[in-house]
XYZ file of C-alpha atoms in Angstrom:
673
model
C 52.036 116.693 -43.360
C 50.417 119.737 -44.849
C 47.058 121.171 -43.881
C 45.458 119.765 -47.033
C 46.444 116.161 -46.369
C 45.756 113.508 -43.755
C 46.416 115.129 -40.337
C 49.036 113.558 -38.086
C 47.819 112.510 -34.657
C 51.003 111.093 -33.186
C 54.783 111.388 -32.915
C 57.301 108.562 -33.080
C 60.119 107.398 -30.809
C 62.780 105.346 -32.588
C 64.454 102.625 -30.544
C 67.839 101.295 -31.667
C 70.008 98.467 -30.372
C 73.474 97.531 -31.592
C 72.895 93.935 -30.504
C 69.264 92.960 -30.083
C 70.278 89.856 -28.117
C 71.969 92.031 -25.475
C 69.245 94.662 -25.498
C 68.025 95.669 -22.027
C 64.283 96.102 -21.683
C 62.169 96.581 -18.575
C 58.421 96.194 -19.125
C 56.340 99.008 -17.664
C 52.698 98.685 -16.683
C 49.633 100.851 -16.305
C 46.896 100.224 -13.731
C 43.626 98.775 -14.944
C 40.656 101.069 -14.480
C 36.995 100.057 -14.520
C 36.112 103.413 -16.039
C 39.143 103.416 -18.328
C 41.522 100.906 -19.852
C 41.915 97.197 -19.154
C 39.035 96.474 -16.782
C 35.798 96.988 -18.689
C 34.632 93.402 -18.008
C 34.761 93.774 -14.207
C 31.036 94.242 -13.520
C 30.788 92.745 -10.019
C 32.147 93.416 -6.525
C 33.196 90.990 -3.787
C 33.406 91.948 -0.117
C 35.868 90.646 2.473
C 33.214 88.276 3.830
C 32.736 86.668 0.413
C 29.461 88.296 -0.678
C 29.210 89.102 -4.380
C 26.976 91.732 -5.986
C 26.673 93.552 -9.298
C 28.179 97.035 -9.461
C 25.757 99.905 -9.941
C 25.848 102.202 -12.942
C 27.223 105.006 -10.790
C 30.012 102.761 -9.470
C 30.986 101.702 -12.988
C 31.234 105.358 -14.014
C 33.049 106.389 -10.813
C 34.897 103.440 -9.205
C 36.090 105.677 -6.350
C 32.687 105.287 -4.668
C 33.014 101.476 -4.437
C 33.329 100.663 -0.701
C 36.895 100.027 0.436
C 36.079 96.521 1.729
C 35.024 95.400 -1.767
C 37.095 94.547 -4.838
C 35.949 94.451 -8.452
C 35.328 91.016 -9.910
C 34.641 89.241 -13.190
C 33.832 85.622 -13.916
C 36.006 83.306 -15.982
C 35.299 79.984 -17.637
C 36.617 76.827 -15.941
C 36.183 74.669 -19.022
C 37.917 74.454 -22.373
C 36.847 73.269 -25.829
C 39.679 70.800 -26.459
C 40.147 67.335 -24.944
C 40.801 67.331 -21.207
C 39.406 65.991 -17.941
C 35.821 64.808 -17.372
C 34.596 64.475 -13.781
C 31.824 65.565 -11.423
C 32.452 68.525 -9.144
C 30.618 68.685 -5.801
C 30.152 72.344 -4.871
C 27.838 73.842 -2.243
C 25.484 70.854 -2.236
C 25.296 70.517 -6.026
C 27.071 68.388 -8.606
C 28.430 70.167 -11.683
C 29.755 68.703 -14.929
C 31.643 70.238 -17.839
C 28.741 69.337 -20.147
C 29.913 69.169 -23.769
C 33.308 70.687 -22.900
C 36.226 69.620 -20.653
C 37.489 70.893 -17.335
C 40.646 72.972 -17.677
C 42.470 71.388 -14.696
C 42.589 68.238 -12.556
C 39.819 67.711 -9.989
C 41.990 68.209 -6.900
C 43.253 71.533 -8.294
C 39.718 72.752 -8.931
C 38.613 71.735 -5.431
C 41.584 73.659 -4.000
C 40.384 76.745 -5.875
C 36.999 76.206 -4.220
C 38.672 76.136 -0.785
C 40.281 79.482 -1.692
C 36.755 80.853 -2.352
C 37.570 81.429 -6.016
C 34.672 79.381 -7.416
C 31.201 80.855 -7.958
C 28.220 78.610 -8.473
C 24.964 79.385 -10.241
C 22.081 77.000 -10.874
C 23.696 75.338 -13.892
C 27.420 76.012 -13.867
C 30.420 77.113 -11.835
C 32.825 79.905 -12.774
C 36.217 81.202 -11.703
C 36.244 84.408 -9.661
C 38.869 86.667 -11.243
C 39.529 89.617 -8.913
C 40.812 92.902 -10.252
C 43.538 92.726 -7.596
C 44.732 89.396 -9.040
C 46.244 91.233 -12.009
C 45.524 94.910 -11.664
C 47.906 96.108 -14.356
C 48.420 95.705 -18.062
C 51.577 96.179 -20.138
C 52.309 99.524 -21.745
C 52.476 99.086 -25.508
C 53.743 101.354 -28.287
C 50.679 103.636 -28.095
C 51.102 106.265 -25.374
C 47.828 108.113 -25.220
C 48.664 109.783 -21.896
C 51.632 111.860 -23.106
C 49.958 114.141 -25.640
C 49.576 117.910 -25.670
C 47.749 119.225 -22.651
C 49.072 116.573 -20.251
C 50.181 119.238 -17.766
C 53.707 120.147 -18.939
C 54.916 123.542 -17.710
C 57.559 124.475 -20.274
C 60.649 126.480 -19.386
C 62.277 125.927 -22.785
C 60.831 126.218 -26.257
C 61.492 122.617 -27.308
C 61.132 121.039 -23.866
C 59.928 117.429 -23.844
C 57.369 116.170 -21.360
C 59.121 114.577 -18.360
C 56.776 111.587 -18.607
C 58.053 110.665 -22.074
C 61.711 110.792 -21.045
C 60.959 108.946 -17.826
C 59.200 106.152 -19.669
C 62.030 105.734 -22.173
C 64.664 105.810 -19.435
C 62.895 103.313 -17.165
C 62.292 100.887 -20.033
C 65.894 100.812 -21.252
C 68.131 101.408 -18.199
C 68.700 100.370 -14.593
C 69.873 102.490 -11.627
C 73.563 103.320 -11.993
C 73.501 103.109 -15.807
C 74.911 105.986 -17.850
C 72.524 108.075 -19.964
C 73.812 110.356 -22.731
C 71.745 113.233 -24.111
C 73.650 115.098 -26.857
C 70.902 117.759 -27.123
C 70.510 119.104 -23.600
C 67.944 121.872 -24.094
C 66.324 122.537 -20.720
C 67.995 119.461 -19.232
C 64.921 117.231 -19.020
C 66.892 114.032 -19.635
C 69.498 114.908 -16.996
C 66.752 115.963 -14.576
C 64.858 112.692 -15.003
C 68.065 110.615 -14.890
C 69.074 112.329 -11.637
C 65.676 111.580 -10.112
C 65.837 107.901 -11.020
C 69.427 107.244 -9.950
C 71.016 107.096 -13.395
C 74.353 108.699 -14.160
C 74.114 111.207 -16.968
C 76.040 113.311 -19.463
C 74.272 116.044 -21.376
C 75.659 118.292 -24.110
C 74.547 121.493 -25.799
C 76.109 124.175 -27.972
C 74.095 126.891 -26.201
C 75.312 128.265 -22.890
C 71.777 129.516 -22.289
C 70.483 125.945 -22.426
C 73.219 124.733 -20.101
C 72.529 127.540 -17.631
C 68.814 126.660 -17.599
C 69.570 122.977 -17.137
C 72.056 123.650 -14.341
C 69.602 125.833 -12.427
C 66.806 123.318 -12.939
C 68.824 120.359 -11.655
C 70.319 122.296 -8.738
C 66.957 123.686 -7.635
C 65.064 120.394 -7.650
C 64.059 118.123 -4.815
C 64.079 114.399 -5.523
C 62.532 111.409 -3.724
C 64.853 109.161 -1.750
C 64.243 105.617 -2.960
C 65.131 102.565 -0.875
C 68.279 100.911 -2.194
C 68.206 97.129 -2.532
C 71.801 97.178 -1.283
C 70.949 98.703 2.103
C 69.754 97.372 5.441
C 66.485 99.271 5.091
C 66.038 97.759 1.646
C 66.694 94.245 2.919
C 64.072 94.670 5.636
C 61.529 96.012 3.152
C 62.225 93.138 0.748
C 61.683 90.639 3.568
C 58.414 92.336 4.485
C 57.144 92.164 0.908
C 58.135 88.553 0.285
C 57.195 87.304 3.766
C 60.663 85.885 4.240
C 63.586 86.302 6.646
C 65.714 89.421 6.037
C 68.969 88.883 4.184
C 72.102 88.747 6.325
C 74.418 89.822 3.495
C 76.564 92.941 4.148
C 75.386 96.093 2.384
C 77.432 98.772 0.639
C 74.817 101.188 -0.688
C 75.628 100.320 -4.298
C 72.941 101.877 -6.473
C 73.767 99.474 -9.310
C 71.905 96.794 -7.320
C 68.734 98.781 -7.935
C 65.865 99.922 -5.754
C 63.256 97.979 -3.817
C 60.272 98.153 -6.135
C 56.593 97.771 -5.602
C 55.303 94.744 -7.426
C 51.921 93.748 -8.708
C 50.741 90.156 -8.175
C 50.040 88.174 -11.315
C 47.648 85.642 -9.803
C 46.280 82.991 -12.113
C 43.935 80.086 -11.536
C 46.897 77.787 -12.133
C 48.969 79.420 -9.362
C 46.037 79.060 -6.939
C 45.445 75.433 -7.883
C 49.131 74.582 -7.378
C 49.400 76.305 -3.959
C 49.442 73.420 -1.478
C 49.648 75.873 1.449
C 45.936 76.561 0.930
C 45.168 73.018 2.136
C 47.286 73.545 5.251
C 45.534 76.824 6.093
C 42.141 75.275 5.393
C 42.777 72.301 7.681
C 44.112 74.559 10.448
C 40.996 76.730 10.485
C 38.619 73.770 10.116
C 39.627 72.630 13.627
C 38.095 75.882 14.889
C 35.313 76.549 12.370
C 33.670 73.116 12.414
C 33.065 72.992 16.186
C 31.689 76.538 16.064
C 29.354 75.598 13.176
C 28.096 72.520 15.019
C 27.450 74.542 18.202
C 25.674 77.262 16.209
C 23.442 74.676 14.494
C 22.687 73.077 17.850
C 21.804 76.462 19.401
C 19.464 77.338 16.503
C 18.205 73.863 15.651
C 19.626 74.129 12.116
C 21.670 71.933 9.781
C 23.534 74.716 7.992
C 26.554 73.929 5.885
C 29.326 76.511 5.767
C 28.029 78.275 2.677
C 24.525 78.523 4.161
C 25.406 80.430 7.320
C 23.943 83.960 6.927
C 26.181 86.995 7.231
C 23.905 88.868 9.606
C 22.583 87.472 12.857
C 18.819 87.440 13.426
C 17.659 89.804 16.142
C 15.553 86.994 17.629
C 18.569 84.751 18.270
C 19.800 84.147 21.766
C 22.900 85.881 23.056
C 24.756 82.568 22.934
C 23.822 82.018 19.259
C 24.812 85.574 18.335
C 28.215 85.099 19.970
C 28.771 81.753 18.213
C 27.746 83.350 14.926
C 30.129 86.294 15.417
C 33.011 83.999 16.417
C 32.420 81.767 13.392
C 32.481 84.702 10.946
C 35.540 86.162 12.604
C 37.418 82.910 12.002
C 35.925 82.558 8.507
C 37.184 86.005 7.472
C 40.573 85.373 9.122
C 40.911 82.131 7.123
C 40.189 83.960 3.885
C 42.686 86.704 4.662
C 45.397 84.150 5.376
C 44.597 82.211 2.199
C 44.591 85.428 0.138
C 47.945 86.418 1.647
C 49.375 83.004 0.748
C 48.045 83.288 -2.791
C 49.596 86.736 -3.218
C 52.939 85.670 -1.704
C 53.310 82.504 -3.793
C 51.976 83.869 -7.060
C 54.159 85.303 -9.759
C 54.534 89.063 -9.788
C 55.795 91.850 -11.986
C 58.106 94.614 -10.797
C 56.776 98.145 -11.112
C 59.981 99.878 -12.180
C 58.287 103.265 -11.958
C 57.231 102.684 -8.342
C 60.248 102.157 -6.066
C 59.565 102.415 -2.345
C 60.362 105.857 -0.981
C 61.852 106.771 2.386
C 59.623 109.683 3.375
C 61.974 110.647 6.187
C 64.702 111.663 3.753
C 64.896 114.212 0.973
C 67.473 114.152 -1.794
C 69.006 116.897 -3.888
C 71.216 116.567 -6.957
C 74.593 114.981 -6.428
C 77.785 116.804 -7.445
C 78.160 117.433 -11.160
C 80.451 119.542 -13.320
C 79.804 121.834 -16.250
C 82.613 121.269 -18.725
C 83.393 123.787 -21.466
C 84.626 122.347 -24.735
C 84.720 123.920 -28.170
C 81.951 122.801 -30.544
C 82.515 119.970 -32.929
C 82.218 120.455 -36.640
C 78.745 119.818 -38.037
C 78.620 118.087 -41.391
C 75.710 118.498 -43.774
C 74.153 115.959 -46.128
C 73.377 116.525 -49.792
C 70.474 115.119 -51.779
C 72.389 111.863 -52.337
C 73.114 111.390 -48.611
C 76.770 112.339 -49.078
C 78.467 114.305 -46.292
C 79.233 117.970 -46.956
C 81.890 119.894 -45.009
C 80.709 123.482 -45.297
C 83.722 124.788 -43.354
C 86.160 123.096 -45.720
C 84.266 124.526 -48.682
C 84.511 128.013 -47.178
C 88.229 127.603 -46.604
C 88.658 126.463 -50.198
C 86.908 129.599 -51.362
C 89.329 131.711 -49.338
C 92.309 129.683 -50.530
C 93.650 129.027 -47.016
C 93.370 126.346 -44.347
C 92.341 126.965 -40.755
C 95.898 127.427 -39.439
C 96.660 129.997 -42.129
C 93.499 131.890 -41.221
C 94.489 131.931 -37.530
C 98.028 133.104 -38.298
C 96.693 135.897 -40.488
C 94.576 137.162 -37.609
C 97.312 136.543 -35.047
C 99.735 138.669 -37.086
C 97.316 141.602 -36.871
C 95.730 141.140 -33.438
C 98.645 139.932 -31.329
C 98.136 138.157 -27.989
C 96.615 139.921 -24.985
C 98.021 138.594 -21.709
C 96.414 138.830 -18.287
C 97.454 142.447 -17.780
C 96.438 145.104 -20.252
C 99.986 146.414 -20.673
C 101.319 142.938 -21.414
C 100.339 142.487 -25.035
C 102.512 140.567 -27.474
C 102.615 142.321 -30.846
C 104.545 140.476 -33.516
C 107.089 142.240 -35.656
C 107.074 139.210 -37.945
C 105.172 135.946 -38.176
C 106.382 133.360 -40.660
C 105.517 129.691 -41.326
C 107.643 127.088 -39.562
C 108.043 123.495 -40.837
C 107.469 121.739 -37.511
C 105.284 118.821 -36.494
C 103.193 120.807 -34.039
C 104.657 124.297 -34.295
C 103.398 125.871 -37.499
C 104.881 129.381 -37.279
C 107.736 131.455 -35.852
C 106.778 134.779 -34.330
C 109.196 137.564 -33.356
C 108.360 140.306 -30.867
C 110.160 142.828 -28.652
C 110.444 142.407 -24.902
C 112.420 145.009 -22.935
C 114.150 146.039 -26.140
C 115.219 142.508 -27.008
C 113.921 140.367 -29.859
C 112.211 137.176 -28.677
C 111.307 134.154 -30.771
C 108.003 132.383 -30.178
C 106.889 129.038 -31.540
C 103.191 129.091 -32.454
C 100.956 126.070 -31.892
C 97.506 126.332 -33.481
C 94.956 123.971 -31.971
C 92.226 122.198 -33.919
C 89.315 124.141 -35.298
C 86.859 121.733 -33.701
C 88.404 120.168 -30.644
C 90.490 120.747 -27.524
C 94.235 121.010 -26.870
C 95.448 118.531 -24.270
C 98.335 118.653 -21.830
C 100.152 116.043 -23.949
C 99.917 118.356 -26.976
C 101.502 121.183 -24.994
C 104.301 118.960 -23.670
C 105.197 117.726 -27.176
C 105.043 121.234 -28.629
C 107.218 122.629 -25.784
C 109.860 119.985 -26.463
C 109.799 120.881 -30.142
C 110.144 124.560 -29.224
C 113.138 123.767 -27.027
C 114.834 121.802 -29.802
C 114.341 124.747 -32.182
C 115.777 127.161 -29.570
C 112.599 129.224 -29.249
C 112.217 131.476 -26.218
C 108.546 130.765 -25.613
C 105.705 128.586 -26.855
C 102.396 130.302 -27.606
C 99.472 127.893 -27.952
C 96.318 129.196 -29.626
C 93.160 127.128 -29.120
C 89.453 127.488 -28.564
C 89.766 125.413 -25.411
C 92.105 123.330 -23.290
C 91.471 120.234 -21.262
C 91.629 120.491 -17.479
C 95.154 118.995 -16.984
C 96.544 121.522 -19.500
C 95.519 124.339 -17.179
C 98.392 123.643 -14.774
C 101.103 123.286 -17.450
C 103.013 126.545 -17.868
C 106.680 125.620 -18.351
C 108.894 122.825 -19.655
C 112.542 123.381 -18.814
C 113.417 126.887 -19.944
C 110.438 127.113 -22.335
C 107.542 129.118 -20.955
C 104.146 128.089 -22.278
C 101.491 130.755 -22.863
C 98.008 129.409 -23.480
C 95.974 131.862 -25.548
C 92.256 131.207 -25.840
C 90.923 132.108 -29.259
C 87.760 134.141 -29.595
C 84.784 132.182 -30.962
C 84.517 134.809 -33.722
C 87.424 133.059 -35.426
C 84.983 130.302 -36.420
C 83.340 132.821 -38.762
C 86.044 132.894 -41.429
C 83.909 134.426 -44.122
C 82.770 137.347 -41.965
C 85.937 138.166 -40.013
C 88.170 140.985 -41.159
C 91.749 141.525 -40.028
C 91.207 144.945 -38.530
C 93.315 144.406 -35.426
C 90.467 145.618 -33.254
C 89.157 143.586 -30.352
C 91.084 140.787 -28.711
C 90.987 137.540 -30.621
C 93.740 135.830 -28.610
C 93.647 136.206 -24.806
C 95.743 134.636 -22.017
C 93.510 133.938 -19.028
C 94.645 134.344 -15.437
C 94.455 131.857 -12.581
C 91.793 131.639 -9.898
C 92.639 133.523 -6.729
C 92.850 130.758 -4.127
C 94.036 130.681 -0.523
C 94.985 127.427 1.180
C 94.427 127.546 4.924
C 94.542 125.359 7.975
C 91.432 124.759 10.045
C 92.253 127.889 12.073
C 92.122 130.086 8.962
C 95.926 130.614 8.676
C 97.610 130.490 5.282
C 99.800 127.428 4.707
C 100.702 128.055 1.063
C 104.163 129.147 -0.138
C 105.832 129.491 -3.545
C 108.949 127.353 -4.095
C 110.012 129.132 -7.284
C 108.159 126.744 -9.532
C 104.705 126.306 -8.105
C 102.615 126.799 -5.001
C 103.492 124.273 -2.290
C 101.371 123.437 0.743
C 102.909 122.800 4.170
C 100.492 120.429 5.885
C 99.619 121.366 9.482
C 99.911 118.909 12.348
C 96.285 117.754 12.181
C 96.654 117.005 8.458
C 93.526 118.972 7.545
C 93.440 121.501 4.692
C 90.883 124.154 3.757
C 90.551 125.993 0.431
C 89.115 129.488 0.114
C 88.217 130.851 -3.322
C 88.528 134.640 -3.579
C 87.689 135.104 -7.241
C 89.088 134.776 -10.729
C 90.746 137.246 -13.096
C 88.560 137.948 -16.127
C 89.760 139.850 -19.201
C 87.112 142.052 -20.812
C 87.881 142.455 -24.545
C 85.496 145.384 -24.944
C 87.488 147.590 -22.534
C 90.856 145.831 -22.577
C 90.766 145.670 -18.798
C 91.593 142.784 -16.503
C 89.054 142.741 -13.719
C 89.367 140.558 -10.648
C 85.881 139.273 -10.027
C 85.039 138.116 -6.539
C 83.052 135.034 -5.619
C 79.967 136.496 -7.328
C 81.698 136.014 -10.663
C 81.938 132.265 -10.062
C 79.029 130.007 -10.904
C 80.510 126.937 -9.257
C 83.834 125.560 -8.138
C 85.026 122.047 -7.445
C 87.754 120.308 -5.490
C 89.573 117.122 -6.367
C 91.157 116.421 -2.986
C 93.301 113.576 -4.381
C 94.281 114.698 -7.898
C 96.106 112.011 -9.918
C 97.302 114.342 -12.730
C 95.177 112.455 -15.252
C 91.506 112.931 -14.442
C 89.703 115.486 -12.320
C 87.232 113.838 -9.939
C 84.693 116.056 -8.218
C 84.973 115.257 -4.530
C 83.708 118.614 -3.237
C 81.225 120.822 -5.094
C 80.259 124.393 -4.210
C 77.827 126.739 -5.937
C 78.142 130.510 -5.695
C 76.923 133.468 -7.733
C 75.363 136.884 -7.237
C 71.908 135.349 -7.567
C 71.466 132.590 -5.033
C 71.621 129.436 -7.198
C 69.866 127.419 -4.512
C 66.983 129.831 -3.998
C 64.508 127.587 -5.806
C 65.682 124.542 -3.881
C 65.512 126.330 -0.547
C 61.938 127.315 -1.379
C 61.146 123.700 -2.232
C 62.701 122.307 0.930
C 61.092 124.961 3.153
C 61.742 124.278 6.822
C 63.441 120.925 6.230
C 66.823 122.500 5.485
C 69.737 122.419 7.914
C 71.279 125.926 7.718
C 74.722 124.652 8.721
C 74.711 121.963 6.060
C 73.418 124.497 3.550
C 76.306 126.842 4.233
C 78.774 124.130 3.206
C 77.217 123.979 -0.282
C 76.767 127.684 -0.980
C 80.227 128.695 0.237
C 83.505 130.170 -0.966
C 85.335 128.104 1.676
C 85.647 124.346 1.465
C 85.052 121.786 4.137
C 88.297 120.481 5.697
C 89.893 117.557 3.885
C 92.849 115.290 4.605
C 96.263 115.391 2.988
C 95.979 113.838 -0.503
C 97.626 110.457 -0.969
C 98.813 111.556 -4.432
C 100.510 114.627 -3.007
C 98.316 116.972 -5.065
C 94.869 118.480 -5.021
C 93.212 120.578 -7.720
C 90.734 123.443 -7.771
C 88.505 123.973 -10.805
C 86.547 127.217 -11.227
C 83.745 127.833 -13.745
C 82.333 131.283 -14.384
C 78.817 132.180 -15.486
C 79.833 132.010 -19.152
C 80.986 128.423 -18.817
C 84.719 129.217 -19.018
C 86.797 127.045 -16.729
C 90.259 127.211 -15.262
C 92.053 124.776 -13.006
C 94.891 125.181 -10.537
C 96.893 122.346 -9.015
C 98.608 122.490 -5.608
C 101.468 120.271 -4.462
C 101.431 119.127 -0.851
C 104.812 118.755 0.856
């Protein structure tokens, strides 16, 4: 709203569900506070020995000064207006009735609540003692007053969202092991929070700056280690909480089973009244308390009932009376503790999904993750009638050419720069070709001979796959081309290893992002709009550091040593610099991170080893956070250009993926003999 209208005091979070019946929701709670929300009616305090007093003004304003042996208390009505039970209640030497109302429960249930010391009697009526600890939380609703501006957020990104907001949304709608998608990464807050709380995550952004910030933030963070429900430690903790025998089921460490959460008792008068164990505890302690009371009365010449025995012994009493008095109160307090423990154990409770139990002896860092580089998708606009507008298509219509024609026009002028500066393909002719995937025939000179190239132009907004290259290479072979040249903004990982089909060599040219700007680009022939990238420089070694890689005429083949253990060493990656036309072999400092799939199945790349390099130590922030808790030897295996040993792959192949600081990636596959 404008400055001259009603000011806005809140933002909105929209919650969608495809099927409301299958919608997952986990209720979150906030603690009640005497000086804040949810506990304004708690004006009294009750000590462990049962004494009740009114809280002072200072204690109401600052509950932290309430003694630790006391708990806040309020009184509740035991009667109800509608029809119910009518009976007399004997309590502490008096008889109470419900007067012109009705008791809210049967007589035996109310007397059981009295045994639990949850009834308070005045001169004319009795009330229910409702402790703050009985239900010390209240549900979070749709008003979040604790997430506004000034709540302590230290921004590292201009549009960064408060972690607390993302955390609350994530905990309400997901469980550990669930997958969270954030299509607008920014500083990576969603991924950061998801990593902390054991959710899998995918985050996307068009800005490499945002992705670099997110990567550094996630890598440099220290996370709590929460107790897994599917672990022996978790089973023992669960047994401790529920006062039951530990589970004997085998454990697998499956995070999808969740964490062991703190829980808040939801004790009601009904749950107390229905707890028959209170009678058992009462009877057990009566066999000790009653004889002590009778002996104390005999020693003092009194006829005190239980509720009349004073808390403090008189200084004039005999030593025997003082000892009897102390023994009686010791048993009286022990009885109450056991009853309270039974009430808490048998009452209903609510899980605190934002308070899993933490193993303080362990520290966790981010698990392995990849940074994938894909070309941006086309963004469609919306007109005033909510109709989609394709601005790119409109621009192409203005120029009278489609995307492929635009690429061919630039390709005819710019040519294709290969990995070495001298190896540049310059076309003598480039004409349309009526193929399914091949859209043009290019002719160029190589060693004085004319060569024919089939041209594959990838999608303007998308990625060329290995299957696309295979189909196009077959088409090129049928048309008797000498080579296939694929032009695309990006290729999927399996396409990286595909370089030849039969006699047809496949050159994968990566198109410069400037080609997206059709209206601004001029065919000057300057710069390098189509570049063939080189492979990563990789050595495969045995555990003694000796090379075990050979070339069989088609690809690199690994001869497995006797112990079956392989080691990969990354030396660098060739990078072509369009501004100078030079191919520079960057060392390990030019690599942001590299990954190993030690059992590559030729379909999907699974990160089984992850290593992070770079000129600036990417783990500097994390090392500062961990301080002296870090194991230098373990650290060296993460920030290393040499992998840990791994066994011979069952698939017969392993793959190495390298990502540079600009987000470009290249993959190389090795065959194991």
